[in-house]
Each structure stands twice: as structure tokens, then as C-alpha cells.
Tab-separated table of C-alpha atoms and ligand atoms in Angstrom:
chain	number	residue	atom	x	y	z
J	169	MET	CA	48.411	193.335	94.380
J	170	ALA	CA	52.042	194.676	93.290
J	171	LYS	CA	52.072	197.401	91.022
J	172	ASN	CA	53.325	197.884	87.711
J	173	THR	CA	55.694	200.973	88.865
J	174	LEU	CA	59.743	201.449	89.594
J	175	SER	CA	60.986	203.334	92.369
J	176	ILE	CA	64.186	205.278	91.713
J	177	THR	CA	65.889	206.510	94.531
J	178	ASP	CA	68.262	209.413	93.593
J	179	ASN	CA	71.085	208.977	95.871
J	180	ARG	CA	72.775	212.314	94.793
J	181	THR	CA	69.491	214.148	95.844
J	182	GLY	CA	67.666	211.591	98.301
J	183	LYS	CA	64.643	211.928	96.438
J	184	THR	CA	62.420	209.019	94.824
J	185	TYR	CA	60.659	208.792	92.084
J	186	GLU	CA	57.754	206.797	90.659
J	187	VAL	CA	57.840	205.377	86.637
J	188	ALA	CA	55.484	203.769	85.519
J	189	VAL	CA	56.265	199.799	84.081
J	190	THR	CA	54.573	198.828	80.629
J	191	ASP	CA	55.343	195.914	78.168
J	192	ASP	CA	58.158	195.424	80.699
J	193	THR	CA	59.658	198.951	79.581
J	194	ILE	CA	60.079	202.193	80.880
J	195	LYS	CA	59.654	205.316	79.259
J	196	ALA	CA	63.528	206.835	78.499
J	197	LEU	CA	61.355	210.519	78.944
J	198	ASP	CA	60.063	209.298	82.642
J	199	LEU	CA	63.820	209.726	83.534
J	200	ARG	CA	64.081	213.055	82.363
J	201	PRO	CA	62.672	214.601	85.860
J	202	ILE	CA	65.379	213.143	87.644
J	203	LYS	CA	67.534	216.248	88.007
J	204	VAL	CA	69.746	217.920	90.967
J	205	ASN	CA	68.673	220.972	90.356
J	206	ASP	CA	66.267	223.385	88.134
J	207	ALA	CA	68.703	224.177	85.425
J	208	ASP	CA	69.957	220.402	85.245
J	209	PHE	CA	69.136	218.581	81.981
J	210	GLY	CA	67.302	215.658	83.543
J	211	LEU	CA	68.879	212.010	83.576
J	212	LEU	CA	69.273	210.227	79.997
J	213	ALA	CA	69.749	206.681	79.446
J	214	TYR	CA	72.932	205.550	78.150
J	215	ASP	CA	73.029	202.527	75.335
J	216	PRO	CA	75.487	202.809	72.589
J	217	ALA	CA	74.385	200.388	70.068
J	218	PHE	CA	70.915	199.880	71.268
J	219	THR	CA	71.735	197.159	72.941
J	220	ASN	CA	68.966	197.154	75.558
J	221	THR	CA	66.566	200.017	74.078
J	222	ALA	CA	63.462	199.551	72.097
J	223	SER	CA	63.067	202.111	69.493
J	224	CYS	CA	58.981	201.391	68.593
J	225	ARG	CA	56.323	198.849	69.508
J	226	SER	CA	55.797	196.616	66.724
J	227	ALA	CA	53.519	194.094	65.676
J	228	ILE	CA	55.261	193.030	62.709
J	229	THR	CA	58.013	189.625	63.887
J	230	PHE	CA	58.314	188.503	67.199
J	231	ILE	CA	61.882	186.828	68.058
J	232	ASP	CA	62.413	184.331	71.380
J	233	GLY	CA	66.208	184.141	70.619
J	234	ASP	CA	66.478	181.592	74.274
J	235	ASN	CA	63.917	179.279	72.467
J	236	GLY	CA	64.774	179.809	69.022
J	237	VAL	CA	61.135	181.140	68.048
J	238	LEU	CA	60.724	182.972	65.101
J	239	TRP	CA	57.110	184.440	63.995
J	240	TYR	CA	56.085	186.618	61.399
J	241	ARG	CA	52.515	188.379	62.426
J	242	GLY	CA	52.424	185.372	64.510
J	243	TYR	CA	52.906	182.618	62.580
J	244	PRO	CA	56.051	180.046	63.473
J	245	ILE	CA	58.695	180.658	60.463
J	246	GLU	CA	58.676	176.813	59.899
J	247	GLN	CA	54.712	176.980	58.996
J	248	LEU	CA	55.171	179.681	56.170
J	249	ALA	CA	58.859	178.622	54.916
J	250	GLU	CA	56.753	175.342	54.099
J	251	LYS	CA	53.275	175.978	53.149
J	252	SER	CA	53.459	179.786	51.823
J	253	THR	CA	55.279	181.531	49.367
J	254	PHE	CA	57.120	184.719	49.312
J	255	LEU	CA	54.634	186.970	48.003
J	256	GLU	CA	52.107	185.670	50.685
J	257	ILE	CA	54.646	186.525	53.237
J	258	ALA	CA	54.986	190.036	51.613
J	259	HIS	CA	51.554	190.421	51.748
J	260	LEU	CA	51.437	189.306	55.634
J	261	LEU	CA	54.014	191.459	56.854
J	262	LEU	CA	52.673	194.514	54.894
J	263	HIS	CA	48.819	193.854	55.496
J	264	GLY	CA	49.322	192.018	59.066
J	265	GLU	CA	47.021	189.295	57.502
J	266	LEU	CA	47.752	186.393	54.617
J	267	PRO	CA	45.591	187.766	52.007
J	268	THR	CA	42.694	186.034	50.588
J	269	GLN	CA	42.236	184.101	47.721
J	270	ALA	CA	41.424	187.316	45.604
J	271	GLU	CA	43.201	189.467	47.549
J	272	CYS	CA	46.402	186.946	46.736
J	273	GLU	CA	45.405	187.062	43.202
J	274	GLN	CA	45.686	191.107	43.404
J	275	TRP	CA	48.594	191.568	44.795
J	276	ILE	CA	50.701	189.125	42.550
J	277	TYR	CA	49.167	190.886	39.530
J	278	GLU	CA	50.659	194.489	40.913
J	279	ILE	CA	53.523	193.502	41.569
J	280	THR	CA	54.392	191.165	38.389
J	281	HIS	CA	53.218	194.498	36.434
J	282	HIS	CA	56.149	196.194	38.120
J	283	THR	CA	58.843	195.046	37.360
J	284	PHE	CA	60.205	196.585	34.273
J	285	LEU	CA	62.366	199.435	34.944
J	286	HIS	CA	62.978	202.924	32.741
J	287	GLU	CA	65.783	202.463	29.736
J	288	ASN	CA	67.227	205.136	32.025
J	289	VAL	CA	68.146	202.283	34.640
J	290	LYS	CA	70.151	200.096	31.781
J	291	LYS	CA	71.765	203.479	31.037
J	292	LEU	CA	73.267	203.917	35.116
J	293	VAL	CA	74.221	200.393	35.517
J	294	GLU	CA	76.252	200.523	32.158
J	295	GLY	CA	77.948	203.398	33.851
J	296	PHE	CA	79.398	200.849	36.285
J	297	ARG	CA	82.921	199.647	36.167
J	298	TYR	CA	83.016	196.054	35.015
J	299	ASP	CA	84.614	194.651	38.700
J	300	ALA	CA	81.951	196.630	40.788
J	301	HIS	CA	80.473	194.949	43.557
J	302	PRO	CA	76.467	194.167	42.832
J	303	MET	CA	75.604	195.555	46.565
J	304	GLY	CA	77.110	199.276	45.474
J	305	MET	CA	75.100	198.997	42.546
J	306	LEU	CA	72.012	197.862	44.078
J	307	VAL	CA	72.642	200.865	46.897
J	308	SER	CA	73.138	203.332	44.050
J	309	THR	CA	70.253	202.102	41.786
J	310	LEU	CA	67.620	201.621	44.787
J	311	ALA	CA	68.568	205.515	45.943
J	312	ALA	CA	68.110	206.438	41.658
J	313	LEU	CA	64.360	204.963	41.533
J	314	SER	CA	63.721	208.368	44.086
J	315	THR	CA	64.161	210.357	40.539
J	316	PHE	CA	61.842	208.530	38.602
J	317	TYR	CA	59.309	208.296	40.565
J	318	PRO	CA	58.983	212.307	42.416
J	319	GLU	CA	55.119	211.520	43.981
J	320	ALA	CA	57.245	208.984	45.948
J	321	LYS	CA	58.025	211.728	48.589
J	322	GLU	CA	54.180	211.836	49.708
J	323	VAL	CA	54.793	209.347	52.107
J	324	ARG	CA	51.922	210.632	54.142
J	325	ASP	CA	49.472	209.333	51.258
J	326	PRO	CA	48.464	206.101	51.805
J	327	GLU	CA	47.943	205.720	47.488
J	328	VAL	CA	51.174	206.957	46.662
J	329	ARG	CA	52.700	204.514	49.780
J	330	ARG	CA	51.035	201.384	48.071
J	331	LYS	CA	52.587	202.164	44.118
J	332	GLN	CA	55.835	202.569	45.929
J	333	ILE	CA	55.618	199.377	47.832
J	334	PHE	CA	54.450	197.025	44.655
J	335	ARG	CA	57.069	199.128	42.605
J	336	LEU	CA	59.970	198.176	45.135
J	337	ILE	CA	59.139	194.997	45.876
J	338	ALA	CA	58.632	194.179	41.789
J	339	LYS	CA	61.897	196.089	40.687
J	340	THR	CA	64.657	194.968	43.484
J	341	PRO	CA	64.994	191.180	41.500
J	342	THR	CA	65.367	193.433	37.612
J	343	LEU	CA	67.867	195.998	39.774
J	344	ALA	CA	69.559	193.295	41.281
J	345	ALA	CA	69.736	190.868	38.133
J	346	PHE	CA	70.856	194.108	35.993
J	347	ALA	CA	73.990	194.503	38.046
J	348	TYR	CA	74.680	191.133	38.343
J	349	ARG	CA	74.437	190.604	33.877
J	350	HIS	CA	76.356	193.788	34.063
J	351	SER	CA	79.611	192.587	36.113
J	352	ARG	CA	79.476	189.304	33.704
J	353	GLY	CA	79.606	191.688	30.821
J	354	LEU	CA	76.099	189.661	29.527
J	355	PRO	CA	73.013	191.882	27.906
J	356	PHE	CA	70.182	192.652	30.500
J	357	ILE	CA	67.545	190.337	29.936
J	358	GLN	CA	63.871	191.722	31.017
J	359	PRO	CA	61.309	190.611	33.529
J	360	ASP	CA	58.667	187.385	32.181
J	361	ASN	CA	55.898	188.057	34.157
J	362	ASP	CA	54.238	184.857	33.694
J	363	LEU	CA	57.276	183.139	35.824
J	364	SER	CA	56.813	183.567	39.953
J	365	TYR	CA	59.127	185.885	41.559
J	366	ALA	CA	62.104	183.833	42.548
J	367	GLY	CA	61.836	182.251	38.739
J	368	ASN	CA	61.382	185.716	37.279
J	369	PHE	CA	64.667	186.554	38.869
J	370	LEU	CA	66.237	183.352	38.316
J	371	ASN	CA	65.265	184.087	34.248
J	372	MET	CA	66.492	187.587	33.751
J	373	LEU	CA	69.787	186.301	36.096
J	374	PHE	CA	70.793	183.277	34.177
J	375	ARG	CA	68.440	183.366	30.979
J	376	MET	CA	71.093	182.853	27.563
J	377	SER	CA	70.036	182.075	24.252
J	378	GLU	CA	66.480	180.170	25.036
J	379	PRO	CA	63.971	181.763	23.717
J	380	ARG	CA	61.994	181.005	27.106
J	381	TYR	CA	63.518	180.534	30.391
J	382	GLU	CA	62.332	177.664	32.405
J	383	PRO	CA	63.428	177.717	35.863
J	384	ASN	CA	64.505	174.392	37.863
J	385	PRO	CA	61.039	174.086	40.009
J	386	ALA	CA	63.224	172.987	42.951
J	387	LEU	CA	65.751	175.618	42.654
J	388	GLU	CA	62.831	178.053	42.590
J	389	LYS	CA	61.097	176.811	45.392
J	390	ALA	CA	64.335	176.985	47.334
J	391	LEU	CA	65.585	180.185	46.327
J	392	ASP	CA	61.563	181.411	47.160
J	393	VAL	CA	62.276	179.708	50.645
J	394	LEU	CA	65.091	181.697	51.211
J	395	PHE	CA	63.438	184.654	50.417
J	396	ILE	CA	61.255	184.073	52.828
J	397	LEU	CA	63.314	182.954	55.643
J	398	HIS	CA	65.155	186.732	55.239
J	399	ALA	CA	62.109	188.930	54.871
J	400	ASP	CA	62.294	190.311	58.166
J	401	HIS	CA	63.953	190.193	61.383
J	402	GLU	CA	62.084	192.804	63.384
J	403	GLN	CA	64.989	195.842	64.749
J	404	ASN	CA	68.227	194.617	62.973
J	405	CYS	CA	70.611	197.246	61.535
J	406	SER	CA	69.119	197.783	58.508
J	407	ALA	CA	65.461	197.887	59.288
J	408	ASN	CA	66.737	200.327	62.042
J	409	ALA	CA	68.449	202.451	59.076
J	410	MET	CA	64.898	202.448	57.144
J	411	ARG	CA	63.169	203.549	60.076
J	412	SER	CA	65.871	205.852	60.686
J	413	VAL	CA	65.988	207.947	57.428
J	414	GLY	CA	62.162	207.018	56.934
J	415	SER	CA	61.584	208.893	59.915
J	416	SER	CA	63.101	212.321	58.186
J	417	LEU	CA	59.888	211.489	55.233
J	418	ALA	CA	62.373	210.594	52.521
J	419	ASP	CA	60.762	208.808	50.232
J	420	PRO	CA	60.982	205.148	50.258
J	421	TYR	CA	63.618	204.321	47.099
J	422	CYS	CA	66.204	206.432	49.611
J	423	SER	CA	65.292	204.821	52.934
J	424	ALA	CA	66.037	201.644	51.175
J	425	ALA	CA	69.277	202.193	49.741
J	426	ALA	CA	69.758	203.316	53.151
J	427	ALA	CA	68.760	200.006	54.247
J	428	ALA	CA	70.379	198.197	52.126
J	429	ALA	CA	73.592	200.044	52.345
J	430	ALA	CA	73.015	199.210	56.385
J	431	LEU	CA	72.754	195.179	55.235
J	432	TYR	CA	76.183	195.573	52.922
J	433	GLY	CA	78.378	195.654	56.016
J	434	PRO	CA	79.682	192.619	57.080
J	435	LEU	CA	78.863	192.325	60.334
J	436	HIS	CA	75.312	192.231	59.240
J	437	GLY	CA	74.616	190.816	55.759
J	438	GLY	CA	78.019	189.682	54.558
J	439	ALA	CA	78.931	187.066	57.132
J	440	ASN	CA	78.044	184.467	54.695
J	441	GLU	CA	80.322	185.225	52.435
J	442	ALA	CA	83.062	184.806	55.338
J	443	VAL	CA	81.567	181.566	55.891
J	444	LEU	CA	82.417	180.159	52.497
J	445	ARG	CA	85.922	182.001	52.506
J	446	MET	CA	86.282	179.630	56.355
J	447	LEU	CA	85.653	176.233	55.124
J	448	ASN	CA	87.409	176.317	51.401
J	449	GLU	CA	90.591	177.663	54.195
J	450	ILE	CA	90.206	174.773	56.364
J	451	GLY	CA	89.278	172.480	52.859
J	452	SER	CA	89.390	168.772	53.811
J	453	LEU	CA	87.721	167.015	56.846
J	454	LYS	CA	90.919	166.094	58.463
J	455	ASN	CA	91.658	169.634	59.011
J	456	VAL	CA	88.218	170.059	60.643
J	457	PRO	CA	89.334	169.539	64.763
J	458	LYS	CA	92.751	171.218	64.484
J	459	PHE	CA	90.330	174.163	62.812
J	460	ILE	CA	88.216	173.990	66.084
J	461	GLU	CA	90.895	173.788	68.067
J	462	LYS	CA	92.544	177.405	66.746
J	463	VAL	CA	88.919	178.844	67.387
J	464	LYS	CA	88.582	178.020	70.847
J	465	THR	CA	92.297	179.363	71.990
J	466	GLY	CA	91.757	182.563	70.226
J	467	GLU	CA	94.573	182.014	67.731
J	468	GLY	CA	92.659	181.496	64.633
J	469	THR	CA	88.974	183.627	63.497
J	470	ARG	CA	85.869	183.037	64.653
J	471	LEU	CA	83.969	180.342	63.702
J	472	MET	CA	81.916	181.640	61.270
J	473	GLY	CA	78.177	181.108	60.833
J	474	PHE	CA	78.023	180.693	64.619
J	475	GLY	CA	76.445	182.881	67.202
J	476	HIS	CA	73.958	185.532	67.233
J	477	ARG	CA	73.494	188.562	69.241
J	478	ILE	CA	69.441	187.333	69.994
J	479	TYR	CA	69.680	183.718	69.295
J	480	LYS	CA	70.928	181.903	72.096
J	481	ASN	CA	69.637	178.434	70.299
J	482	TYR	CA	69.443	177.020	66.986
J	483	ASP	CA	68.855	179.645	64.804
J	484	PRO	CA	65.294	178.728	63.319
J	485	ARG	CA	66.101	179.859	60.086
J	486	ALA	CA	69.215	177.344	59.728
J	487	LYS	CA	67.561	174.368	60.801
J	488	ILE	CA	64.926	175.303	57.658
J	489	ILE	CA	68.187	176.197	55.105
J	490	LYS	CA	69.764	172.796	56.279
J	491	GLN	CA	66.657	171.087	54.976
J	492	ILE	CA	66.395	172.644	51.575
J	493	ALA	CA	70.036	172.302	50.890
J	494	ASP	CA	69.674	168.527	50.070
J	495	ARG	CA	66.858	169.481	47.687
J	496	VAL	CA	69.493	172.133	46.245
J	497	PHE	CA	72.049	168.998	45.637
J	498	GLU	CA	70.391	167.303	43.986
J	499	VAL	CA	69.881	169.385	41.248
J	500	SER	CA	72.839	170.958	41.692
J	501	GLY	CA	75.215	168.310	42.399
J	502	ARG	CA	76.377	167.753	46.421
J	503	ASN	CA	79.030	170.924	47.166
J	504	PRO	CA	81.675	169.378	49.096
J	505	LEU	CA	82.232	172.528	51.741
J	506	LEU	CA	78.743	170.723	52.981
J	507	ASP	CA	80.919	167.815	54.782
J	508	ILE	CA	82.972	170.090	56.295
J	509	ALA	CA	79.979	172.293	57.730
J	510	LEU	CA	78.240	169.208	58.811
J	511	GLU	CA	81.224	168.371	61.130
J	512	LEU	CA	82.173	171.650	62.208
J	513	GLU	CA	78.733	171.516	63.514
J	514	ARG	CA	78.805	168.254	64.836
J	515	ILE	CA	81.899	168.768	66.748
J	516	ALA	CA	81.149	172.458	68.026
J	517	LEU	CA	77.383	171.479	69.257
J	518	GLN	CA	79.093	168.826	71.797
J	519	ASP	CA	82.439	171.043	72.362
J	520	ASP	CA	82.327	172.934	75.994
J	521	TYR	CA	83.500	175.666	74.753
J	522	PHE	CA	80.520	176.291	72.475
J	523	VAL	CA	77.674	174.934	74.454
J	524	LYS	CA	78.941	177.149	77.317
J	525	ARG	CA	78.501	179.881	75.465
J	526	LYS	CA	75.447	178.766	73.325
J	527	LEU	CA	76.739	179.280	70.178
J	528	TYR	CA	75.010	177.915	67.335
J	529	PRO	CA	74.552	177.776	63.789
J	530	ASN	CA	73.163	180.899	62.456
J	531	VAL	CA	71.222	181.809	58.964
J	532	ASP	CA	74.489	182.197	57.530
J	533	PHE	CA	76.186	178.993	57.802
J	534	TYR	CA	75.045	176.917	55.242
J	535	SER	CA	72.907	180.123	52.666
J	536	GLY	CA	76.075	180.553	51.520
J	537	ILE	CA	76.594	176.741	50.917
J	538	ILE	CA	73.511	176.296	48.707
J	539	TYR	CA	73.625	179.897	46.869
J	540	GLN	CA	76.896	178.940	45.975
J	541	ALA	CA	75.443	175.852	44.641
J	542	MET	CA	72.482	177.462	42.586
J	543	GLY	CA	75.428	179.177	40.855
J	544	PHE	CA	75.733	182.875	42.504
J	545	PRO	CA	79.069	184.116	42.661
J	546	VAL	CA	79.642	185.388	46.764
J	547	GLU	CA	79.312	188.965	45.644
J	548	MET	CA	75.657	188.901	44.647
J	549	PHE	CA	74.754	187.031	48.522
J	550	PRO	CA	74.200	190.067	50.545
J	551	VAL	CA	72.490	191.224	47.090
J	552	LEU	CA	69.547	188.134	47.644
J	553	PHE	CA	69.587	188.738	50.961
J	554	ALA	CA	68.553	191.948	50.374
J	555	ILE	CA	65.473	191.015	47.635
J	556	GLY	CA	64.359	188.949	50.584
J	557	ARG	CA	64.293	191.760	53.143
J	558	MET	CA	62.800	194.683	51.154
J	559	PRO	CA	59.060	193.665	52.478
J	560	GLY	CA	60.384	193.491	55.837
J	561	TRP	CA	62.025	196.957	55.433
J	562	LEU	CA	58.828	198.324	53.768
J	563	ALA	CA	56.148	197.317	56.589
J	564	GLN	CA	58.828	198.113	58.933
J	565	TRP	CA	58.932	201.801	57.337
J	566	GLN	CA	55.164	202.267	56.794
J	567	GLU	CA	54.198	200.706	60.721
J	568	MET	CA	56.890	203.853	62.370
J	569	LEU	CA	54.900	206.091	59.506
J	570	LEU	CA	51.351	205.451	60.966
J	571	ASP	CA	52.567	205.416	64.701
J	572	ALA	CA	51.615	208.411	66.118
J	573	GLU	CA	54.427	207.957	69.446
J	574	GLN	CA	56.766	208.043	66.377
J	575	LYS	CA	58.752	211.262	65.095
J	576	ILE	CA	62.117	211.953	63.556
J	577	ALA	CA	64.461	209.979	64.823
J	578	ARG	CA	66.987	212.016	67.200
J	579	PRO	CA	69.003	210.165	69.390
J	580	ARG	CA	70.789	212.378	72.335
J	581	GLN	CA	75.006	212.205	73.233
J	582	VAL	CA	76.905	212.357	76.237
J	583	TYR	CA	79.360	215.376	75.130
J	584	ILE	CA	82.598	214.871	76.230
J	585	GLY	CA	84.538	217.302	74.313
J	586	HIS	CA	86.135	221.057	75.012
J	587	ALA	CA	83.798	223.397	77.746
J	588	ARG	CA	83.692	226.573	76.516
J	589	ARG	CA	86.479	228.276	75.150
J	590	ASP	CA	87.527	231.386	73.257
J	591	TYR	CA	88.960	231.634	69.670
J	592	VAL	CA	92.598	231.454	69.314
J	593	PRO	CA	94.204	233.809	66.183
J	594	LEU	CA	96.710	231.768	64.101
J	595	GLU	CA	99.536	233.905	65.101
J	596	LYS	CA	98.683	233.023	69.123
J	597	ARG	CA	98.230	229.572	68.322
J	598	GLY	CA	102.560	228.767	68.595
J	599	SER	CA	103.558	225.331	68.166
J	600	ALA	CA	102.518	222.936	70.695
J	601	PRO	CA	99.388	220.755	70.458
J	602	GLN	CA	96.567	222.385	72.582
J	603	PRO	CA	95.401	220.190	76.058
J	604	GLU	CA	92.555	218.498	75.536
J	605	ARG	CA	90.141	219.334	78.156
J	606	LYS	CA	87.508	217.065	78.869
J	607	THR	CA	84.139	217.505	80.153
J	608	ALA	CA	80.955	215.035	80.575
J	609	ARG	CA	77.494	216.709	79.669
J	610	ALA	CA	73.939	215.837	78.147
J	611	ALA	CA	73.502	217.822	75.585
J	612	THR	CA	70.381	219.937	75.447
C	745	ACO	N1	82.926	181.602	67.355
C	745	ACO	C1	84.168	181.551	68.571
C	745	ACO	N2	83.893	181.923	69.715
C	745	ACO	C2	82.869	182.744	69.486
C	745	ACO	C3	81.906	183.399	68.247
C	745	ACO	C4	82.229	182.059	67.191
C	745	ACO	N3	81.447	182.492	66.329
C	745	ACO	N4	80.715	184.026	68.941
C	745	ACO	C5	80.734	184.169	69.925
C	745	ACO	N5	82.064	183.254	70.543
C	745	ACO	C6	82.401	183.630	71.977
C	745	ACO	C7	83.369	185.134	71.816
C	745	ACO	O1	84.841	184.970	72.030
C	745	ACO	C8	83.123	185.195	73.431
C	745	ACO	O2	83.955	184.717	74.468
C	745	ACO	P1	84.033	185.200	76.092
C	745	ACO	O3	82.768	185.072	76.742
C	745	ACO	O4	85.105	183.781	76.275
C	745	ACO	O5	85.390	186.537	75.603
C	745	ACO	C9	81.504	184.853	73.736
C	745	ACO	O6	81.364	183.520	72.437
C	745	ACO	C10	80.064	185.962	73.536
C	745	ACO	O7	80.528	187.124	72.147
C	745	ACO	P2	80.044	188.360	71.896
C	745	ACO	O8	81.023	188.305	70.738
C	745	ACO	O9	79.952	188.789	72.972
C	745	ACO	O10	78.516	187.932	71.532
C	745	ACO	P3	77.459	188.756	70.357
C	745	ACO	O11	76.326	188.893	70.980
C	745	ACO	O12	78.492	190.057	70.235
C	745	ACO	O13	78.359	188.466	68.790
C	745	ACO	C11	77.987	187.985	66.736
C	745	ACO	C12	77.066	187.854	67.857
C	745	ACO	C13	78.758	189.063	66.310
C	745	ACO	C14	76.877	187.220	65.604
C	745	ACO	C15	79.169	186.363	67.372
C	745	ACO	O14	78.860	185.588	67.247
C	745	ACO	C16	80.200	186.569	65.700
C	745	ACO	O15	81.046	187.179	65.550
C	745	ACO	N6	79.665	185.416	64.552
C	745	ACO	C17	80.487	185.289	63.657
C	745	ACO	C18	80.248	185.663	62.683
C	745	ACO	C19	78.739	185.616	61.838
C	745	ACO	O16	78.405	184.608	61.838
C	745	ACO	N7	77.691	186.695	62.094
C	745	ACO	C20	76.443	185.833	61.440
C	745	ACO	C21	75.459	186.744	62.164
C	745	ACO	S1	73.512	186.558	61.593
C	745	ACO	C22	73.082	187.537	60.385
C	745	ACO	O17	73.984	188.773	61.186
C	745	ACO	C23	72.236	187.172	59.814
């Protein structure tokens, strides 16, 4: 019978080592005994950007990028988007199971009763300049919540964790809405806890002089589904930031602020904004073939919203978003950019360049068009992403804290700087630049 091991021969010494293979992985620490002599630190795995390193064992989200598959706790995203609600999904991600009726009622009650912010947070938001980016405001105010709930640092206490989880899921939309209203110069709207999670968010964003805001059911449902689609995506850049900062036992507000900061980057949460800019630049259907040619020859930009590090097939979230678009446009009127997007997709999916490289629409290709039709300015796009992703960040954080194998995240490095040298007093340094002497050495 085949053994679940890997034999490694070190050609520097001629020695052979046998390393256990578990779940198709080897432990990087099993490489450490591979040394040329006793003084040697031992072999390290070098993996910039973690392209082939599993940093944890996780039971939350499964992705099969070759087949376009995404499951939360085993449930296909298509079923969840069609049948579930965002708060149910938050429970699923955090507790591993869909809630029973009684659990669901209690869960929703707890979240809707933590939506208000301390009045001082308002003052903090008012301190930002009128043109501050809402994502910068969200990152700052998430971190600031840590100062209002100092008990949150007791991260090993399950009851304390439970409370902060409610607060973070409940208060993130309020922080986001305050940031939006501030950038528009509009008064802040307090939460209406009789509305749904998405409905209340729309209320805090868009209510004007009406005594009671009535969210449009189609837009409320579309937003809820968009939150579901963004709720988790396993070990992406922001989830990794949440886990990494949380591993120092920082409180969840500071860890979530770090995760939101990671999301702010254009390579992560900012691509849908780039899609909108690209569609506007193309301007009309007749310009699509010329644009595709420019992408292929490398003269122009990439086709934004296409391609993914993990998905080498149609991103399942993009398929669902495309279906939501029609429902939103029935209310908002058709966004003319949709026709350009559809034509881009039609041509690209038949073109050898895109087919050969397995480039398909990703989640960002259609989401920006929908957000724009719903009345969101582009700067709010990553903020919407952050609201949806909060339960995923918290689930990843909690799983990390409960995992006995995890410790403070602390990667190794390959040192390529100078070998040891002695300090030279200023008067003896001369004027010529010092030569770079490099040596590669693993850090101990
Ligand atoms: N348009 C045109 N060509 C592309 C595109 C694109 N969108 N994406 C990849 N390619 C080409 C590359 O030029 C490369 O071609 P080559 O082999 O001839 O050099 C090949 O496909 C592989 O590309 P890589 O950059 O190596 O793929 P990687 O997995 O590193 O990149 C990424 C993934 C960053 C998402 C890339 O596809 C891209 O830049 N897409 C556009 C930006 C975008 O939509 N980002 C959102 C991702 S989803 C999210 O983060 C929520």
C-alpha cells in the first residue's frame, strides 16, 4: 500500500528524510531537521505572498477554483444566495450551522440591539474633512470602537467574544452610513431596529425628510444577497490580516480595522471601482472590439473584473450577481454600462486569448454596475464589501483563537543584507558610497 509520506534526498549531504503527508500537505517544520551540519539552522520553505502555503486548517469556506465552486460550511453559495439571509449566513459562518428558528430570532435580536453608536463616535466622524474617503473613516472608527469597549481585549473569554461579535456585525453598517452622510454633508440617521439588516442600512444612508423610511424590497433583497456573496472567501488578504493581527491577541476592533485596511487596497476590494472607470472609458458598444484588441496586445489596461488568482472558471459569485442586476434595474432603470459589460463578456469568452488563459468574469465585473444603479458613489464600494465581509473576518478570527496549533503569526525571512560589520565613526566614512555586500542567510 502507498505510504502517506514524502522522501526527500538532500543532495548536499546525500541524506534522505521521510516527511509525513497529511491532507496533501507537509509541515514546513518537518523541513527544519534537513541540515548540512549541526550549526546549520535547517531548511526553510520560501513562499513570498503565500502562493503555496496553507497557514491554517479551516472548516469555514471551501473554494474549488478550477470548477468555480464556493461553499460556506459545506453549503453551495448558489443555494444560500437564493434561499437564505445575510444574518443567517453570519450565524452559519460563526457557529458552523444554520440557526434553528429560536436561535435565529435570538441572533437577529442581539444584532439589531447593538446597532447604535456612542455619541462620541459621531464627533469623531465629524472631525474628518468633507472629502475624506469613507473607507479611511471606516478603518479609523472600527479601531476607535476598541476604546469604547476595553473589555474586548479579553479575547480568550467566550462571553466577551460573543458580545464583540454582535457589536461588530451590528455597528459596521452604522459606521459606514455615518461616513457616507458625512461625505455628503447630511445629518446622521439613527438605526431603525424594526427594519431588516439591509433595510436599516438603506435607511441610515438615504432617509431624508420622511418620518419613516421604507426600503424598496427589491433593493433591500439585492443588497442582502450582495452581502451574502461577500461574506467570506477563505484566506484572502484581509482575512489573513485579521488572523495575523488577532494572533497577537489584539482586540477584535483593532484586528477588524487591520482587515478593513487590507481590503482598502485596489488589488483586493477596489477592483469594482476600476471596472466602472473602464466601462465609462469604453463609452459605447461600438468601441468594445477595439478595446479588447488593446487588452490583448498589452497596449492598454487589463480587462478589469476578469481573471482571478484562484478561480480558473466562471466565479460563481459573478453568475449570481448578474441575475440580481435585472431585479435592481427594474427599480432603478437600466444602467447603460451593463450593455457594454455584457458585450465585453460575450466577446472575451469566445476569444482565444481569454479562453487559453482561463480568464472569466470575477465578482467585481458586475457588482459595481449594480451598486451604481442603487445610488452608491464609487468610494462606497469597498465599504459595502467590508460590511458583507465582517462575519467572515470574525469567523476566521475566532477559529484562529480556538485552534491549539496557532500561535502569534511570525513568518521567517531569508536575510540578504550585509554580513556582520563594525560601526565606522562619521569622520572616517569618507565621501564614496559604501559597497553593498550581500549574503543570503536564514534568520534564526
Ligand atoms: N485582462 C487581460 N489579461 C489578463 C487579465 C485581465 N484581466 N488577467 C490576467 N491576464 C493575463 C496576464 O497578462 C497573463 O498573461 P501571460 O501569461 O500572457 O503573461 C495571464 O493572464 C496570467 O495572469 P497573472 O497576472 O499571472 O494572473 P494572477 O493570478 O496573478 O492575477 C488577477 C489575478 C490579479 C485577478 C488578474 O487576473 C487581474 O489583474 N485581473 C484584473 C483585476 C481584477 O479584476 N481584480 C479583481 C480580482 S477579484 C477580487 O479581488 C475580489
